[in-house]
mmCIF file of C-alpha atoms and ligand atoms in Angstrom:
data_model
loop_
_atom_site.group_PDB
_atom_site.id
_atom_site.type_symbol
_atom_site.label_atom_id
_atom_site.label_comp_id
_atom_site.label_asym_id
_atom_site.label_seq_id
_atom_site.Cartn_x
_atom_site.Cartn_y
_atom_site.Cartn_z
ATOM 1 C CA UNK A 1 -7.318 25.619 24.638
ATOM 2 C CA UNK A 2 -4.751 23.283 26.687
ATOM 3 C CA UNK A 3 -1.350 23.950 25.906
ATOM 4 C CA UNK A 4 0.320 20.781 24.875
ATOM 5 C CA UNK A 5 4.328 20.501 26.010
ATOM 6 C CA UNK A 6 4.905 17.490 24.464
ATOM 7 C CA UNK A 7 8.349 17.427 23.063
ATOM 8 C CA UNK A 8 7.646 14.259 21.154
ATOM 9 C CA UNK A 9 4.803 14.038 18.935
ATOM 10 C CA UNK A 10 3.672 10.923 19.084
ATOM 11 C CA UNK A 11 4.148 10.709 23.044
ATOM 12 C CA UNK A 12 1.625 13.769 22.760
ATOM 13 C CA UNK A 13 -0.182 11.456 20.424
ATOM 14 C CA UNK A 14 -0.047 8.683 22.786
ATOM 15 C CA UNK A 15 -1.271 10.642 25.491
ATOM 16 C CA UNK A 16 -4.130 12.030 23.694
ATOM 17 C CA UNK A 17 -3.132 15.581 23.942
ATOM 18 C CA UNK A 18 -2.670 15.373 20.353
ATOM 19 C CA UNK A 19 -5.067 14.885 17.438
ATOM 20 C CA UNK A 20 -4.484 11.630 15.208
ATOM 21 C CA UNK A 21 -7.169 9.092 13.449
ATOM 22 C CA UNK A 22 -6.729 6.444 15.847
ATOM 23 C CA UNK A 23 -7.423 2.757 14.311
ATOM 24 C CA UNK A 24 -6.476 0.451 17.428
ATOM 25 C CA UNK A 25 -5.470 0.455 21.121
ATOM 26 C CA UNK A 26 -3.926 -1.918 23.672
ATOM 27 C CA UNK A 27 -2.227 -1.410 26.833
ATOM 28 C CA UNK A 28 1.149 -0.936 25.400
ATOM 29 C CA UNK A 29 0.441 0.357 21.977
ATOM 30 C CA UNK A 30 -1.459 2.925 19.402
ATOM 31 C CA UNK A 31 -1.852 2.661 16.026
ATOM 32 C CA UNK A 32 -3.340 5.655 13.692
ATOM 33 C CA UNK A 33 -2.924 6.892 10.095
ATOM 34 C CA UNK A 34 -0.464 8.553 8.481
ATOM 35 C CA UNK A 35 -1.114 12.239 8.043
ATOM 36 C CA UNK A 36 1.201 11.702 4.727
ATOM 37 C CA UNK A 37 -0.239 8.331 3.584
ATOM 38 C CA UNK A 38 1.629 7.014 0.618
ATOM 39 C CA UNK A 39 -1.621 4.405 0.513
ATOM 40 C CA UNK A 40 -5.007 4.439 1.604
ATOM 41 C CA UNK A 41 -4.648 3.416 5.132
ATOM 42 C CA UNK A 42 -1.345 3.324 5.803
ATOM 43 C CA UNK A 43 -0.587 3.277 9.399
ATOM 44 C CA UNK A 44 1.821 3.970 12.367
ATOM 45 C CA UNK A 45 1.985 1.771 15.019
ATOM 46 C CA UNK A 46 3.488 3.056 18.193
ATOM 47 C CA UNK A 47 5.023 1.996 21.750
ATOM 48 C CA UNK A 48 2.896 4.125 24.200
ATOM 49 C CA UNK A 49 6.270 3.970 25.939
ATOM 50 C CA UNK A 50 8.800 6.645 24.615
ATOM 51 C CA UNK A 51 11.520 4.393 22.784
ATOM 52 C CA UNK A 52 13.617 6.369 20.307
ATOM 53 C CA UNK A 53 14.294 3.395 17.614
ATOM 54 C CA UNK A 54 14.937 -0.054 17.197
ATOM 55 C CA UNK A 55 18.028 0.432 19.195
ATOM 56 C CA UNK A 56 16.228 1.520 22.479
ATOM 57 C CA UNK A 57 13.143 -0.301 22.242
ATOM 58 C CA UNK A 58 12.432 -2.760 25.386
ATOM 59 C CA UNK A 59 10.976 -6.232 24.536
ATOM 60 C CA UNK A 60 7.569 -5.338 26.305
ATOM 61 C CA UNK A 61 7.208 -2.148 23.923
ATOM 62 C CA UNK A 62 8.552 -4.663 20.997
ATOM 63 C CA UNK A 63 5.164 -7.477 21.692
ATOM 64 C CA UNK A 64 2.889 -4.340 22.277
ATOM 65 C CA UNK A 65 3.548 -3.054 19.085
ATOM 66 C CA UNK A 66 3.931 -6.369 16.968
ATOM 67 C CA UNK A 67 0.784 -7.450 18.813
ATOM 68 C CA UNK A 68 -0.927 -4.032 17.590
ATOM 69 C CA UNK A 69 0.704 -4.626 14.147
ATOM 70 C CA UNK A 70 -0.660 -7.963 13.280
ATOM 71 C CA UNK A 71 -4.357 -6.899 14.664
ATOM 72 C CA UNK A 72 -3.972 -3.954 12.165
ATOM 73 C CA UNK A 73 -2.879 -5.734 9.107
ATOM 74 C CA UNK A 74 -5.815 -8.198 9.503
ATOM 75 C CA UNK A 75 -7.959 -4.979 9.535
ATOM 76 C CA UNK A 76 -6.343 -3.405 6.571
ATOM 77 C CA UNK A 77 -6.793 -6.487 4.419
ATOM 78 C CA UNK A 78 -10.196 -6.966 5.137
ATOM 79 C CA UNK A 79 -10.713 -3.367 4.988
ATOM 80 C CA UNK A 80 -9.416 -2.564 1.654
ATOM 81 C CA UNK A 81 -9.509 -6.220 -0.120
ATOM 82 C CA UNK A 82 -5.598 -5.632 -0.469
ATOM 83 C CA UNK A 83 -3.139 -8.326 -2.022
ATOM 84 C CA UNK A 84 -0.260 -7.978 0.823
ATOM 85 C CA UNK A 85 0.803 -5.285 3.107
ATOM 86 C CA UNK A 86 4.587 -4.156 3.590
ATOM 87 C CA UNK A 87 5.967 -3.246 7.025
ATOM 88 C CA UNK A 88 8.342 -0.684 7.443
ATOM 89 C CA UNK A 89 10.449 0.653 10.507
ATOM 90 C CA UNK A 90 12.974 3.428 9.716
ATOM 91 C CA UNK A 91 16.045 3.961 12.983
ATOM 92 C CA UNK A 92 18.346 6.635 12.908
ATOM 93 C CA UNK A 93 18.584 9.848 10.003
ATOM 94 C CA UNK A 94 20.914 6.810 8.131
ATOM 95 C CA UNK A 95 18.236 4.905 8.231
ATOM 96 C CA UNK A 96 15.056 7.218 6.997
ATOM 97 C CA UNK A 97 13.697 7.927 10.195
ATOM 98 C CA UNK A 98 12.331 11.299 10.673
ATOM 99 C CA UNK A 99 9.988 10.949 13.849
ATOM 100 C CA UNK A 100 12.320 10.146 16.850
ATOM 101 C CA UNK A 101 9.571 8.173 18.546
ATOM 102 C CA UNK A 102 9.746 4.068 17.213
ATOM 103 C CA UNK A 103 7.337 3.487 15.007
ATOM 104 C CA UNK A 104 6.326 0.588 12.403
ATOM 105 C CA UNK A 105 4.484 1.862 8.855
ATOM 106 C CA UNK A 106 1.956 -0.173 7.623
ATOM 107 C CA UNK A 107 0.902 -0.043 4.299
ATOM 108 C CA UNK A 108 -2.332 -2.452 2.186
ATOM 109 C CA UNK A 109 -0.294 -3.449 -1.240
ATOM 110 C CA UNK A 110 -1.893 -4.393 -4.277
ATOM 111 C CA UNK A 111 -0.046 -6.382 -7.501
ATOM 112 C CA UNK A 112 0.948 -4.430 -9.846
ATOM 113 C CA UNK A 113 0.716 -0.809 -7.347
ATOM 114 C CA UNK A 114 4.455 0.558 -7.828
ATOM 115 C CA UNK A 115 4.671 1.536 -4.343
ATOM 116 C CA UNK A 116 8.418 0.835 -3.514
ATOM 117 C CA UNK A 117 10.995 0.648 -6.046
ATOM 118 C CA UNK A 118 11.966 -2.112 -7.497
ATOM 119 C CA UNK A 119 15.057 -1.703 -9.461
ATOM 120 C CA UNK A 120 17.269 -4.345 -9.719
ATOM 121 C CA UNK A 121 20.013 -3.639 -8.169
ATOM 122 C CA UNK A 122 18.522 -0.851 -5.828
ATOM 123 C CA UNK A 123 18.432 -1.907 -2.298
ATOM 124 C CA UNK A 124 17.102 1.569 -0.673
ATOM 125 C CA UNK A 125 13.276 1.591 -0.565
ATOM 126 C CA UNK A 126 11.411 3.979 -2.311
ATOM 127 C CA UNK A 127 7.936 5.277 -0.978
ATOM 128 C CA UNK A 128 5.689 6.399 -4.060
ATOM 129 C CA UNK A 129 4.720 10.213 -4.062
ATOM 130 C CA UNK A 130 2.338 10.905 -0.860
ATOM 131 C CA UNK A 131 -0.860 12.689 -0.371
ATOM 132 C CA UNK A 132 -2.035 14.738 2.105
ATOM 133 C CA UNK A 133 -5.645 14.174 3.276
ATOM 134 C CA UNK A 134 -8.374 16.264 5.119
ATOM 135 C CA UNK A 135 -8.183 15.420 8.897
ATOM 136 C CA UNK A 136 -12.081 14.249 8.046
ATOM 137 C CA UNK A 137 -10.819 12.188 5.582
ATOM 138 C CA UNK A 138 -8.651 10.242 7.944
ATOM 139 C CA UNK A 139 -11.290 10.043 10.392
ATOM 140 C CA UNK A 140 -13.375 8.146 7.976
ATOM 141 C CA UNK A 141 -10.623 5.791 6.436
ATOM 142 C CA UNK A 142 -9.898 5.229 10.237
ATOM 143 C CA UNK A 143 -13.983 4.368 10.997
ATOM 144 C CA UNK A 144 -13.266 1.780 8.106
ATOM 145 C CA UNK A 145 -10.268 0.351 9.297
ATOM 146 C CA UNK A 146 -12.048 -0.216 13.170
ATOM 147 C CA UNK A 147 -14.961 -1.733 12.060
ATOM 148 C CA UNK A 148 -12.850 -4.848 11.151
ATOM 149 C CA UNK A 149 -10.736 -4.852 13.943
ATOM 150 C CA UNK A 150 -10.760 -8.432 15.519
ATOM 151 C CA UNK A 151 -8.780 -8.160 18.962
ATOM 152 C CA UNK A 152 -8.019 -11.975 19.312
HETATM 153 P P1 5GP B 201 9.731 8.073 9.474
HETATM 154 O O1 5GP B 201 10.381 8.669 8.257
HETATM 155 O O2 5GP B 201 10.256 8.666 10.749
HETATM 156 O O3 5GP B 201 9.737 6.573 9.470
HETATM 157 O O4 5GP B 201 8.192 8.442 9.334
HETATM 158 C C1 5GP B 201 7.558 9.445 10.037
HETATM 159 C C2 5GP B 201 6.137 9.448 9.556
HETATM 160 O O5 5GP B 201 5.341 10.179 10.467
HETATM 161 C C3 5GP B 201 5.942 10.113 8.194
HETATM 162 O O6 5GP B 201 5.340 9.161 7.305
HETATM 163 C C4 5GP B 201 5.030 11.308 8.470
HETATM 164 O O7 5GP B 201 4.097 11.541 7.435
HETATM 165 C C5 5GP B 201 4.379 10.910 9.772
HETATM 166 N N1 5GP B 201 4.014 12.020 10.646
HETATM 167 C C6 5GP B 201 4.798 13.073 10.986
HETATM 168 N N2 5GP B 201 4.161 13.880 11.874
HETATM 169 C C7 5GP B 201 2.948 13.306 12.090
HETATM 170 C C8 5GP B 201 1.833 13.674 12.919
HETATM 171 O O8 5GP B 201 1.825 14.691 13.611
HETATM 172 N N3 5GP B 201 0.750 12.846 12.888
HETATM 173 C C9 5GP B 201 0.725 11.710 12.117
HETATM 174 N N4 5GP B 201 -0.400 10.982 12.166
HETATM 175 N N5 5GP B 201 1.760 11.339 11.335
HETATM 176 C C10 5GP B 201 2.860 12.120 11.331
HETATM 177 ZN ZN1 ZN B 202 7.736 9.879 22.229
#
């Protein structure tokens, strides 16, 4: 089997030397699910360009993934009939982040689904418990997700 010396995950993700259920591609960006999805379908969008955050991230990298973002959110809706959808980008340990690659979540919302916390008075955002689905599983919810991708 190849070796992979990625340092970075999702660069290894990126450059396909890395598994992930991958539910849209452009030049400059990659978007697949979750392998902890706190909803059905909730998924990263990535730069295919290493940034490390919001505080590195180049304007080029910025369009790719907002472009990638928007085409996915259509998809999810359609996909899953969902109400809304709440984006979510995490920079720096302070700030939640956990995977030093930038990243956007994207998760369908439904009224009435307790996702995130809304406690008055409680500004931190609280994801609800996650699950942790068969790689199979992905690859289906992903197969969903593509077939209403509309690249426009
Ligand atoms: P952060 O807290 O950095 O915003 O979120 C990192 C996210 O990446 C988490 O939701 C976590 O479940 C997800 N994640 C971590 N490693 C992998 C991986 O190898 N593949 C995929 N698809 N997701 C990952
Ligand atoms: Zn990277």
């Amino acid at each position: 089997m190849e070796k992979i010396d990625f340092n970075c995950i999702f660069c290894a993700i990126a450059a396909q030397r890395a598994p992930a259920a991958i539910v849209y591609e452009s030049d400059g960006a990659l978007a697949f699910l979750d392998i902890r999805p706190v909803a059905q379908g909730h998924t990263l969008v990535i730069p295919k360009k290493h940034s490390r955050n919001l505080f590195d991230l180049d304007d080029l990298s910025g369009m790719a993934v907002m472009h990638a973002s928007r085409v996915v959110a259509r998809a999810l809706r359609a996909a899953f009939n969902a109400d809304g959808l709440t984006m979510l980008q995490s920079s720096e340990r302070a700030g939640g982040q956990e995977v030093f690659h930038y990243h956007q979540h994207l998760a369908p919302r439904f009224i009435g689904d307790g996702l995130m916390s809304s406690e008055p008075g409680e500004r931190r955002m609280h994801w609800r418990a996650r699950t942790s689905p068969s790689r199979e599983e992905l690859q289906a919810i992903a197969a969903k997700i593509r077939a209403h991708i509309k690249d426009d």
